[in-house]
């Protein structure tokens, strides 16, 4: 499968699964669950994810990135993954009651048990999914992602409507992992490493040990807000914060998840061929910032009317948090694949040092910020994002050897497009309706105008993604023309 075709399948899967998950989250939050109930689930899920980070053990990256992956190496990797993963799943179940004691709320106990049980199914999907990505089989990835989203949404919404509260989210998480395991196994021909094979496991374990430490740092950075804010400010506060964070992160995943899953193996192929990565990396930067920056800026500027329309007035405190966290995500997007690229180039040690330092800084800033409320905590997260950028940018420049002038030129073009995208909405706030009074239907015209102005600006500044947009539009027009001709011929 070509990179362009793989990207199309991956993008379609991400878009459809995001739409399903987003719609179900609106239904659940608007009509069934309170911020406190969502916050309770967020604490349980965050604690579970921190432990579950050990479960994947770097096997996905190992399988996708290993230069020579034969049947024996694959069997060994699957055996190691299964053994470690089930051990970690049992650890999660054992930790359920101590966590409930720590937070002084025994309602966390059943939540942790159900979420922990979901991780018994995770190892059955790790290797099959990694193989599909390695082989650029993103048609299977599409089926997996959409099936998972449908299953989660159906279970969560049904149980929430039945009054199950936060447990509805937990059972949805369990159903999701069962679906992921089933569909990924089906697409890979029902794999299972029996009998278990540990010959050559030392290589997998060495890779997994370092990779797991990296994943642990990353997980702490991502989940620390839930645990820290939940412990200091309470479940209502973390319910609001997690909803804002979820919106910003989901938008980034929607726009970049497909690119990540396609470009990581594509960059691995370039590395194997001995080709330089500087120009391809700058192309990736242009794609990320050119598309994701305007979307996140629009999310930040439209936060008040958007939250009011989607979730209702009881969630309106999410709006200022969403604006700040969208800004933080814009900073993170400025350096795409910041971990994957150094690993491909054999610099895992450098990644571990920098990620460890950044994680410690994130935890310290969140502890300080959470003591003064969720807004201060969100502001602290923006400060962390800036520090993260400063920690990583020079490291990636040395590895890929891109030119500083070219990097900042891409940033400049993307920033101009971003400003163009939000100008109509800001103008409406200034001269027509303030943000706090704008309805959803009043929001739509300036958004459409912003998209049109953004597209025009990309062509004016000669942004690298402008030709891709032209080609994409031409392909759609050609497809519509072919369908009309077919209908005319049949009639």
Short mmCIF file of C-alpha atoms in Angstrom, two decimals:
data_model
loop_
_atom_site.label_atom_id
_atom_site.label_comp_id
_atom_site.label_asym_id
_atom_site.label_seq_id
_atom_site.Cartn_x
_atom_site.Cartn_y
_atom_site.Cartn_z
CA UNK A 1 0.00 0.00 0.00
CA UNK A 2 1.38 3.43 -0.95
CA UNK A 3 1.89 6.12 1.69
CA UNK A 4 -0.87 8.26 0.15
CA UNK A 5 -3.38 5.38 0.13
CA UNK A 6 -2.36 4.31 3.63
CA UNK A 7 -2.85 7.87 4.83
CA UNK A 8 -6.32 7.95 3.26
CA UNK A 9 -7.41 4.76 5.07
CA UNK A 10 -5.83 5.84 8.36
CA UNK A 11 -7.40 9.30 8.12
CA UNK A 12 -10.82 7.84 7.39
CA UNK A 13 -10.51 5.51 10.38
CA UNK A 14 -9.43 8.29 12.71
CA UNK A 15 -12.15 10.64 11.48
CA UNK A 16 -14.98 8.12 11.79
CA UNK A 17 -13.85 6.76 15.17
CA UNK A 18 -13.38 10.32 16.48
CA UNK A 19 -16.86 11.30 15.31
CA UNK A 20 -18.41 8.31 17.08
CA UNK A 21 -16.46 8.88 20.31
CA UNK A 22 -17.10 12.63 20.26
CA UNK A 23 -20.83 12.21 19.71
CA UNK A 24 -21.13 9.66 22.52
CA UNK A 25 -19.15 11.90 24.90
CA UNK A 26 -21.54 14.78 24.20
CA UNK A 27 -24.60 12.60 24.86
CA UNK A 28 -23.16 11.18 28.07
CA UNK A 29 -21.91 14.50 29.48
CA UNK A 30 -24.92 16.62 28.47
CA UNK A 31 -27.71 14.33 29.65
CA UNK A 32 -26.40 11.65 31.99
CA UNK A 33 -23.14 12.30 33.90
CA UNK A 34 -22.06 15.18 36.15
CA UNK A 35 -18.54 16.68 36.19
CA UNK A 36 -17.91 14.91 39.51
CA UNK A 37 -18.80 11.50 38.02
CA UNK A 38 -16.56 12.12 35.02
CA UNK A 39 -13.84 13.25 37.42
CA UNK A 40 -14.12 10.06 39.46
CA UNK A 41 -13.66 7.96 36.33
CA UNK A 42 -10.74 10.16 35.24
CA UNK A 43 -8.88 9.49 38.48
CA UNK A 44 -9.43 5.72 38.25
CA UNK A 45 -8.51 5.64 34.57
CA UNK A 46 -5.39 7.77 35.08
CA UNK A 47 -4.13 5.55 37.90
CA UNK A 48 -4.78 2.46 35.80
CA UNK A 49 -3.01 3.87 32.75
CA UNK A 50 0.07 4.73 34.81
CA UNK A 51 0.42 1.09 35.83
CA UNK A 52 -0.65 -0.20 32.41
CA UNK A 53 2.19 1.72 30.76
CA UNK A 54 4.36 -1.23 31.71
CA UNK A 55 2.08 -3.54 29.77
CA UNK A 56 2.91 -2.64 26.17
CA UNK A 57 6.63 -3.01 26.98
CA UNK A 58 7.69 -1.26 23.78
CA UNK A 59 6.66 -4.24 21.64
CA UNK A 60 4.71 -2.10 19.17
CA UNK A 61 7.72 0.12 18.42
CA UNK A 62 10.00 -2.94 18.35
CA UNK A 63 7.90 -4.74 15.72
CA UNK A 64 7.36 -1.66 13.53
CA UNK A 65 10.98 -0.52 13.73
CA UNK A 66 12.95 -3.82 13.74
CA UNK A 67 14.94 -4.05 10.51
CA UNK A 68 14.90 -7.87 10.25
CA UNK A 69 11.75 -9.29 11.82
CA UNK A 70 11.43 -13.02 11.16
CA UNK A 71 8.87 -15.51 12.53
CA UNK A 72 11.11 -16.46 15.47
CA UNK A 73 11.65 -12.86 16.58
CA UNK A 74 7.93 -12.23 16.23
CA UNK A 75 7.05 -15.31 18.32
CA UNK A 76 9.50 -14.23 21.02
CA UNK A 77 8.21 -10.65 21.05
CA UNK A 78 4.62 -11.86 21.39
CA UNK A 79 5.58 -14.23 24.22
CA UNK A 80 7.38 -11.49 26.13
CA UNK A 81 4.50 -9.08 25.55
CA UNK A 82 1.89 -11.56 26.76
CA UNK A 83 3.82 -12.52 29.90
CA UNK A 84 4.57 -8.95 30.95
CA UNK A 85 1.13 -7.63 30.03
CA UNK A 86 -0.89 -10.17 31.99
CA UNK A 87 1.37 -9.67 35.00
CA UNK A 88 0.74 -5.93 34.85
CA UNK A 89 -3.02 -6.46 34.46
CA UNK A 90 -3.05 -8.49 37.67
CA UNK A 91 -1.06 -5.72 39.39
CA UNK A 92 -3.75 -3.21 38.40
CA UNK A 93 -6.45 -5.40 39.95
CA UNK A 94 -4.45 -5.75 43.17
CA UNK A 95 -3.90 -1.96 43.35
CA UNK A 96 -7.63 -1.14 43.12
CA UNK A 97 -8.42 -1.07 46.83
CA UNK A 98 -5.23 0.74 47.96
CA UNK A 99 -5.99 3.53 45.47
CA UNK A 100 -9.53 3.87 46.83
CA UNK A 101 -8.08 4.13 50.36
CA UNK A 102 -5.55 6.73 49.20
CA UNK A 103 -8.26 9.02 47.80
CA UNK A 104 -10.69 8.24 50.62
CA UNK A 105 -13.45 7.17 48.24
CA UNK A 106 -14.40 3.51 47.88
CA UNK A 107 -16.37 4.19 44.69
CA UNK A 108 -12.97 4.10 42.99
CA UNK A 109 -12.63 0.39 43.86
CA UNK A 110 -15.18 -1.09 41.40
CA UNK A 111 -14.09 1.41 38.74
CA UNK A 112 -10.49 0.23 39.00
CA UNK A 113 -11.55 -3.44 38.94
CA UNK A 114 -13.50 -3.08 35.69
CA UNK A 115 -10.89 -0.88 34.02
CA UNK A 116 -8.15 -3.24 35.21
CA UNK A 117 -10.00 -6.24 33.79
CA UNK A 118 -10.00 -4.54 30.38
CA UNK A 119 -6.20 -4.75 30.32
CA UNK A 120 -6.33 -8.54 30.35
CA UNK A 121 -7.37 -8.25 26.69
CA UNK A 122 -4.83 -5.60 25.63
CA UNK A 123 -1.88 -7.96 24.92
CA UNK A 124 -3.98 -9.91 22.43
CA UNK A 125 -4.09 -6.83 20.18
CA UNK A 126 -0.59 -5.35 20.61
CA UNK A 127 1.32 -7.59 18.21
CA UNK A 128 -1.43 -7.99 15.56
CA UNK A 129 -1.92 -4.21 15.40
CA UNK A 130 1.82 -3.56 15.16
CA UNK A 131 2.09 -6.06 12.30
CA UNK A 132 -0.71 -4.34 10.38
CA UNK A 133 1.12 -1.01 10.76
CA UNK A 134 4.47 -2.51 9.76
CA UNK A 135 2.91 -3.90 6.59
CA UNK A 136 1.14 -0.56 5.93
CA UNK A 137 -2.21 -2.39 6.07
CA UNK A 138 -4.29 0.58 7.15
CA UNK A 139 -7.49 -0.92 5.80
CA UNK A 140 -7.33 -3.25 8.80
CA UNK A 141 -6.48 -0.31 11.03
CA UNK A 142 -9.67 1.38 9.80
CA UNK A 143 -11.78 -1.64 10.72
CA UNK A 144 -10.16 -1.92 14.15
CA UNK A 145 -10.58 1.75 15.09
CA UNK A 146 -14.19 2.03 13.91
CA UNK A 147 -15.25 -1.24 15.57
CA UNK A 148 -13.66 -0.16 18.84
CA UNK A 149 -15.36 3.25 18.78
CA UNK A 150 -18.78 1.78 18.01
CA UNK A 151 -18.50 -0.79 20.79
CA UNK A 152 -17.38 1.74 23.39
CA UNK A 153 -20.09 4.22 22.43
CA UNK A 154 -22.89 1.64 22.44
CA UNK A 155 -21.99 0.23 25.86
CA UNK A 156 -21.24 3.59 27.51
CA UNK A 157 -24.36 5.42 26.31
CA UNK A 158 -26.65 2.48 27.10
CA UNK A 159 -25.38 2.05 30.66
CA UNK A 160 -25.27 5.81 31.29
CA UNK A 161 -28.92 6.05 30.23
CA UNK A 162 -29.67 3.25 32.71
CA UNK A 163 -28.23 5.39 35.51
CA UNK A 164 -24.96 3.51 36.06
CA UNK A 165 -22.95 6.75 36.45
CA UNK A 166 -19.18 6.55 36.19
CA UNK A 167 -19.37 2.75 35.89
CA UNK A 168 -20.83 3.23 32.40
CA UNK A 169 -17.50 4.69 31.29
CA UNK A 170 -15.61 1.83 32.92
CA UNK A 171 -17.69 -0.88 31.23
CA UNK A 172 -17.30 0.99 27.94
CA UNK A 173 -13.52 0.84 28.37
CA UNK A 174 -13.71 -2.92 28.97
CA UNK A 175 -15.92 -3.51 25.93
CA UNK A 176 -13.55 -1.41 23.83
CA UNK A 177 -10.53 -3.60 24.63
CA UNK A 178 -12.48 -6.80 23.98
CA UNK A 179 -13.48 -5.43 20.56
CA UNK A 180 -9.92 -4.31 19.77
CA UNK A 181 -8.53 -7.74 20.62
CA UNK A 182 -11.17 -9.55 18.58
CA UNK A 183 -10.96 -7.45 15.41
CA UNK A 184 -7.15 -7.16 15.38
CA UNK A 185 -6.81 -10.92 15.83
CA UNK A 186 -9.29 -11.55 13.03
CA UNK A 187 -7.37 -9.26 10.65
CA UNK A 188 -4.07 -10.98 11.50
CA UNK A 189 -5.22 -14.59 11.25
CA UNK A 190 -5.77 -15.38 14.95
CA UNK A 191 -2.25 -15.25 16.40
CA UNK A 192 -1.25 -16.63 19.79
CA UNK A 193 2.31 -17.46 20.92
CA UNK A 194 1.82 -21.01 22.15
CA UNK A 195 3.98 -22.59 23.28
CA UNK A 196 5.64 -19.48 24.67
CA UNK A 197 9.11 -18.86 23.26
CA UNK A 198 11.79 -16.87 25.09
CA UNK A 199 14.85 -17.66 22.96
CA UNK A 200 16.36 -14.31 22.03
CA UNK A 201 14.13 -12.53 24.52
CA UNK A 202 17.09 -10.57 25.92
CA UNK A 203 17.08 -8.25 22.89
CA UNK A 204 13.34 -7.61 23.20
CA UNK A 205 13.65 -7.07 26.95
CA UNK A 206 16.52 -4.59 26.55
CA UNK A 207 14.50 -2.61 24.02
CA UNK A 208 11.34 -2.95 26.09
CA UNK A 209 13.02 -1.88 29.33
CA UNK A 210 14.17 1.44 27.89
CA UNK A 211 11.02 1.94 25.85
CA UNK A 212 8.82 1.22 28.88
CA UNK A 213 10.68 3.81 30.92
CA UNK A 214 10.02 6.28 28.13
CA UNK A 215 6.34 5.36 28.04
CA UNK A 216 6.17 5.71 31.82
CA UNK A 217 7.56 9.24 31.63
CA UNK A 218 5.08 10.07 28.88
CA UNK A 219 2.18 8.56 30.80
CA UNK A 220 3.05 10.47 33.95
CA UNK A 221 3.17 13.71 31.98
CA UNK A 222 -0.22 13.00 30.39
CA UNK A 223 -2.01 11.58 33.44
CA UNK A 224 -0.46 13.60 36.25
CA UNK A 225 -3.11 16.35 35.90
CA UNK A 226 -5.93 13.87 36.63
CA UNK A 227 -4.25 12.47 39.72
CA UNK A 228 -2.80 15.73 41.06
CA UNK A 229 -5.78 18.01 40.40
CA UNK A 230 -8.19 15.27 41.48
CA UNK A 231 -6.31 14.81 44.75
CA UNK A 232 -5.94 18.54 45.51
CA UNK A 233 -9.04 20.19 44.01
CA UNK A 234 -11.54 17.29 44.00
CA UNK A 235 -13.54 15.25 41.50
CA UNK A 236 -15.65 18.16 40.20
CA UNK A 237 -12.53 20.14 39.30
CA UNK A 238 -10.81 17.26 37.56
CA UNK A 239 -14.05 16.44 35.73
CA UNK A 240 -13.95 19.92 34.19
CA UNK A 241 -10.21 19.77 33.49
CA UNK A 242 -10.35 16.31 31.93
CA UNK A 243 -13.22 17.34 29.65
CA UNK A 244 -11.21 20.34 28.40
CA UNK A 245 -8.06 18.27 28.02
CA UNK A 246 -9.96 15.53 26.24
CA UNK A 247 -11.39 17.93 23.66
CA UNK A 248 -7.98 19.42 22.85
CA UNK A 249 -6.17 16.08 22.74
CA UNK A 250 -8.92 14.37 20.71
CA UNK A 251 -8.72 17.08 18.08
CA UNK A 252 -4.95 16.63 17.81
CA UNK A 253 -5.31 12.85 17.58
CA UNK A 254 -7.98 13.23 14.91
CA UNK A 255 -5.75 15.41 12.76
CA UNK A 256 -2.39 13.73 13.45
CA UNK A 257 -3.12 10.15 14.46
CA UNK A 258 -3.34 8.97 10.87
CA UNK A 259 -0.16 10.83 9.93
CA UNK A 260 1.71 9.37 12.91
CA UNK A 261 0.70 5.80 12.15
CA UNK A 262 1.70 6.15 8.47
CA UNK A 263 4.81 8.33 8.69
CA UNK A 264 6.54 6.40 11.48
CA UNK A 265 6.98 3.24 9.34
CA UNK A 266 7.64 5.47 6.30
CA UNK A 267 10.48 7.25 8.12
CA UNK A 268 11.77 3.86 9.25
CA UNK A 269 12.02 2.86 5.58
CA UNK A 270 13.97 6.05 4.77
CA UNK A 271 16.33 5.28 7.64
CA UNK A 272 16.85 1.73 6.39
CA UNK A 273 17.69 3.11 2.94
CA UNK A 274 20.23 5.51 4.45
CA UNK A 275 18.43 8.62 3.25
CA UNK A 276 18.57 11.94 5.19
CA UNK A 277 15.54 12.82 7.30
CA UNK A 278 15.92 16.61 7.44
CA UNK A 279 13.73 17.51 4.47
CA UNK A 280 11.03 14.88 5.20
CA UNK A 281 10.89 16.04 8.81
CA UNK A 282 10.39 19.68 7.81
CA UNK A 283 7.65 18.53 5.45
CA UNK A 284 6.02 16.82 8.41
CA UNK A 285 6.36 19.99 10.51
CA UNK A 286 4.69 21.99 7.75
CA UNK A 287 1.82 19.52 7.55
CA UNK A 288 1.27 19.45 11.30
CA UNK A 289 1.45 23.17 11.95
CA UNK A 290 -0.33 24.15 8.75
CA UNK A 291 -3.41 22.09 9.63
CA UNK A 292 -3.42 21.53 13.39
CA UNK A 293 -2.48 25.04 14.52
CA UNK A 294 -5.53 26.68 12.89
CA UNK A 295 -7.81 23.96 14.23
CA UNK A 296 -6.53 24.33 17.80
CA UNK A 297 -6.56 28.12 17.61
CA UNK A 298 -10.15 27.94 16.40
CA UNK A 299 -11.02 25.60 19.27
CA UNK A 300 -9.49 28.03 21.76
CA UNK A 301 -11.22 31.12 20.34
CA UNK A 302 -14.60 29.34 20.00
CA UNK A 303 -14.38 27.71 23.44
CA UNK A 304 -17.26 29.53 25.16
CA UNK A 305 -20.01 29.16 22.53
CA UNK A 306 -18.82 25.66 21.62
CA UNK A 307 -18.89 24.30 25.19
CA UNK A 308 -22.27 25.92 25.88
CA UNK A 309 -23.77 24.42 22.73
CA UNK A 310 -22.32 20.94 23.07
CA UNK A 311 -22.32 20.25 26.81
CA UNK A 312 -24.69 22.78 28.36
CA UNK A 313 -24.31 25.45 31.01
CA UNK A 314 -23.22 23.09 33.80
CA UNK A 315 -19.98 22.49 31.87
CA UNK A 316 -19.32 26.15 30.96
CA UNK A 317 -16.30 26.31 33.30
CA UNK A 318 -14.58 24.05 30.79
CA UNK A 319 -14.29 26.94 28.28
CA UNK A 320 -11.35 28.93 29.75
CA UNK A 321 -9.53 25.68 30.52
CA UNK A 322 -10.06 24.53 26.93
CA UNK A 323 -8.56 27.75 25.56
CA UNK A 324 -5.39 27.33 27.63
CA UNK A 325 -4.97 23.61 26.95
CA UNK A 326 -5.50 24.12 23.21
CA UNK A 327 -2.64 26.63 23.32
CA UNK A 328 -0.45 24.05 25.06
CA UNK A 329 -1.26 21.47 22.39
CA UNK A 330 -0.26 23.97 19.68
CA UNK A 331 3.19 24.12 21.25
CA UNK A 332 3.51 20.32 21.39
CA UNK A 333 2.45 20.03 17.74
CA UNK A 334 5.37 22.26 16.69
CA UNK A 335 7.74 19.26 17.00
CA UNK A 336 5.97 16.18 15.59
CA UNK A 337 7.26 12.66 16.25
CA UNK A 338 9.68 14.11 18.79
CA UNK A 339 10.15 10.72 20.43
CA UNK A 340 9.83 8.39 17.44
CA UNK A 341 12.45 10.10 15.25
CA UNK A 342 15.28 9.92 17.84
CA UNK A 343 14.44 6.27 18.54
CA UNK A 344 14.63 5.48 14.82
CA UNK A 345 18.06 7.10 14.76
CA UNK A 346 19.32 5.12 17.76
CA UNK A 347 19.15 7.94 20.33
CA UNK A 348 16.81 6.41 22.90
CA UNK A 349 19.24 7.47 25.64
CA UNK A 350 18.85 11.13 24.69
CA UNK A 351 15.08 10.80 24.63
CA UNK A 352 15.02 9.23 28.11
CA UNK A 353 17.10 12.03 29.64
CA UNK A 354 15.01 14.79 28.12
CA UNK A 355 11.65 13.14 28.74
CA UNK A 356 12.59 12.40 32.35
CA UNK A 357 13.53 16.04 32.94
CA UNK A 358 10.38 17.31 31.22
CA UNK A 359 8.16 14.93 33.22
CA UNK A 360 9.64 16.02 36.55
CA UNK A 361 9.07 19.63 35.55
CA UNK A 362 5.46 18.92 34.54
CA UNK A 363 4.65 17.27 37.88
CA UNK A 364 6.25 20.13 39.86
CA UNK A 365 4.41 22.81 37.89
CA UNK A 366 1.07 21.01 38.23
CA UNK A 367 1.50 20.60 41.99
CA UNK A 368 2.08 24.34 42.27
CA UNK A 369 -0.72 25.29 39.89
CA UNK A 370 -3.40 22.94 41.24
CA UNK A 371 -3.20 24.54 44.69
CA UNK A 372 -4.67 27.73 43.23
CA UNK A 373 -7.38 26.15 41.09
CA UNK A 374 -7.90 24.58 37.69
CA UNK A 375 -7.18 27.76 35.71
CA UNK A 376 -3.77 28.10 37.34
CA UNK A 377 -3.12 24.40 36.74
CA UNK A 378 -3.96 24.83 33.04
CA UNK A 379 -1.66 27.86 32.88
CA UNK A 380 1.10 25.79 34.47
CA UNK A 381 0.58 23.20 31.73
CA UNK A 382 1.17 25.89 29.09
CA UNK A 383 4.43 26.83 30.84
CA UNK A 384 5.41 23.15 30.79
CA UNK A 385 4.71 22.97 27.04
CA UNK A 386 7.07 25.90 26.42
CA UNK A 387 9.80 24.26 28.52
CA UNK A 388 9.28 20.97 26.65
CA UNK A 389 9.75 22.72 23.31
CA UNK A 390 13.01 24.29 24.49
CA UNK A 391 14.25 20.92 25.78
CA UNK A 392 13.60 19.06 22.51
CA UNK A 393 14.04 21.47 19.61
CA UNK A 394 17.84 21.56 19.53
CA UNK A 395 18.02 17.78 20.01
CA UNK A 396 15.84 17.11 16.96
CA UNK A 397 17.74 19.66 14.89
CA UNK A 398 21.03 17.88 15.54
CA UNK A 399 19.54 14.49 14.68
CA UNK A 400 17.75 15.39 11.44
CA UNK A 401 20.04 18.28 10.42
CA UNK A 402 17.23 20.55 9.26
CA UNK A 403 18.08 24.23 8.72
CA UNK A 404 16.86 26.62 11.42
CA UNK A 405 15.87 29.16 8.79
CA UNK A 406 13.70 26.60 7.01
CA UNK A 407 12.04 25.51 10.28
CA UNK A 408 11.09 29.04 11.28
CA UNK A 409 9.94 29.76 7.74
CA UNK A 410 7.47 26.87 8.07
CA UNK A 411 6.38 28.15 11.47
CA UNK A 412 5.87 31.63 10.04
CA UNK A 413 3.73 30.47 7.12
CA UNK A 414 1.63 28.28 9.40
CA UNK A 415 1.20 31.09 11.92
CA UNK A 416 -0.04 33.47 9.22
CA UNK A 417 -2.58 30.85 8.14
CA UNK A 418 -3.62 30.35 11.77
CA UNK A 419 -4.22 34.06 12.32
CA UNK A 420 -6.27 34.19 9.12
CA UNK A 421 -8.41 31.27 10.31
CA UNK A 422 -9.49 32.92 13.58
CA UNK A 423 -9.78 36.53 12.35
CA UNK A 424 -13.47 36.33 11.28
CA UNK A 425 -14.54 34.90 14.66
CA UNK A 426 -12.52 37.46 16.62
CA UNK A 427 -14.08 40.20 14.49
CA UNK A 428 -17.56 38.88 15.32
CA UNK A 429 -16.73 38.95 19.02
CA UNK A 430 -15.51 42.54 18.73
CA UNK A 431 -18.27 44.08 16.61
CA UNK A 432 -21.30 41.75 16.76
CA UNK A 433 -21.79 39.25 19.61
CA UNK A 434 -19.48 38.63 22.60
CA UNK A 435 -18.19 35.09 23.08
CA UNK A 436 -20.26 34.46 26.21
CA UNK A 437 -23.51 35.35 24.39
CA UNK A 438 -22.88 33.73 20.99
CA UNK A 439 -25.10 30.80 20.01
CA UNK A 440 -23.97 27.76 18.05
CA UNK A 441 -25.72 28.96 14.88
CA UNK A 442 -24.08 32.38 15.18
CA UNK A 443 -20.75 30.58 15.50
CA UNK A 444 -21.01 28.76 12.17
CA UNK A 445 -20.68 31.67 9.65
CA UNK A 446 -17.39 33.03 11.05
CA UNK A 447 -16.02 29.48 11.23
CA UNK A 448 -16.83 28.89 7.56
CA UNK A 449 -15.35 32.28 6.69
CA UNK A 450 -12.24 31.42 8.71
CA UNK A 451 -11.75 28.16 6.83
CA UNK A 452 -12.08 29.95 3.48
CA UNK A 453 -9.65 32.68 4.54
CA UNK A 454 -7.21 30.06 5.86
CA UNK A 455 -7.25 28.17 2.55
CA UNK A 456 -6.71 31.35 0.55
CA UNK A 457 -3.85 32.39 2.83
CA UNK A 458 -2.08 29.05 2.39
CA UNK A 459 -1.88 29.66 -1.34
CA UNK A 460 -0.84 33.30 -0.93
CA UNK A 461 2.09 32.44 1.39
CA UNK A 462 2.93 29.34 -0.70
CA UNK A 463 2.58 26.96 2.19
CA UNK A 464 3.98 23.46 1.41
CA UNK A 465 0.58 21.84 2.03
CA UNK A 466 -1.19 24.08 -0.52
CA UNK A 467 -0.38 21.79 -3.50
CA UNK A 468 -1.64 18.79 -1.52
CA UNK A 469 -4.91 20.58 -0.82
CA UNK A 470 -5.26 21.47 -4.52
CA UNK A 471 -4.57 17.86 -5.50
CA UNK A 472 -7.04 16.56 -2.90
CA UNK A 473 -9.75 18.93 -4.14
CA UNK A 474 -9.07 17.95 -7.75
CA UNK A 475 -9.37 14.26 -6.85
CA UNK A 476 -12.74 14.88 -5.18
CA UNK A 477 -14.02 16.85 -8.17
CA UNK A 478 -12.83 14.11 -10.53
CA UNK A 479 -14.53 11.44 -8.42
CA UNK A 480 -17.80 13.38 -8.46
CA UNK A 481 -17.50 13.78 -12.23
CA UNK A 482 -16.97 10.04 -12.71
CA UNK A 483 -20.02 9.22 -10.61
CA UNK A 484 -22.18 11.62 -12.62
CA UNK A 485 -21.00 10.04 -15.86
CA UNK A 486 -21.81 6.57 -14.52
CA UNK A 487 -25.29 7.65 -13.46
CA UNK A 488 -25.85 9.29 -16.85
CA UNK A 489 -24.71 6.14 -18.67
CA UNK A 490 -27.05 3.95 -16.63
CA UNK A 491 -30.00 6.21 -17.30
#
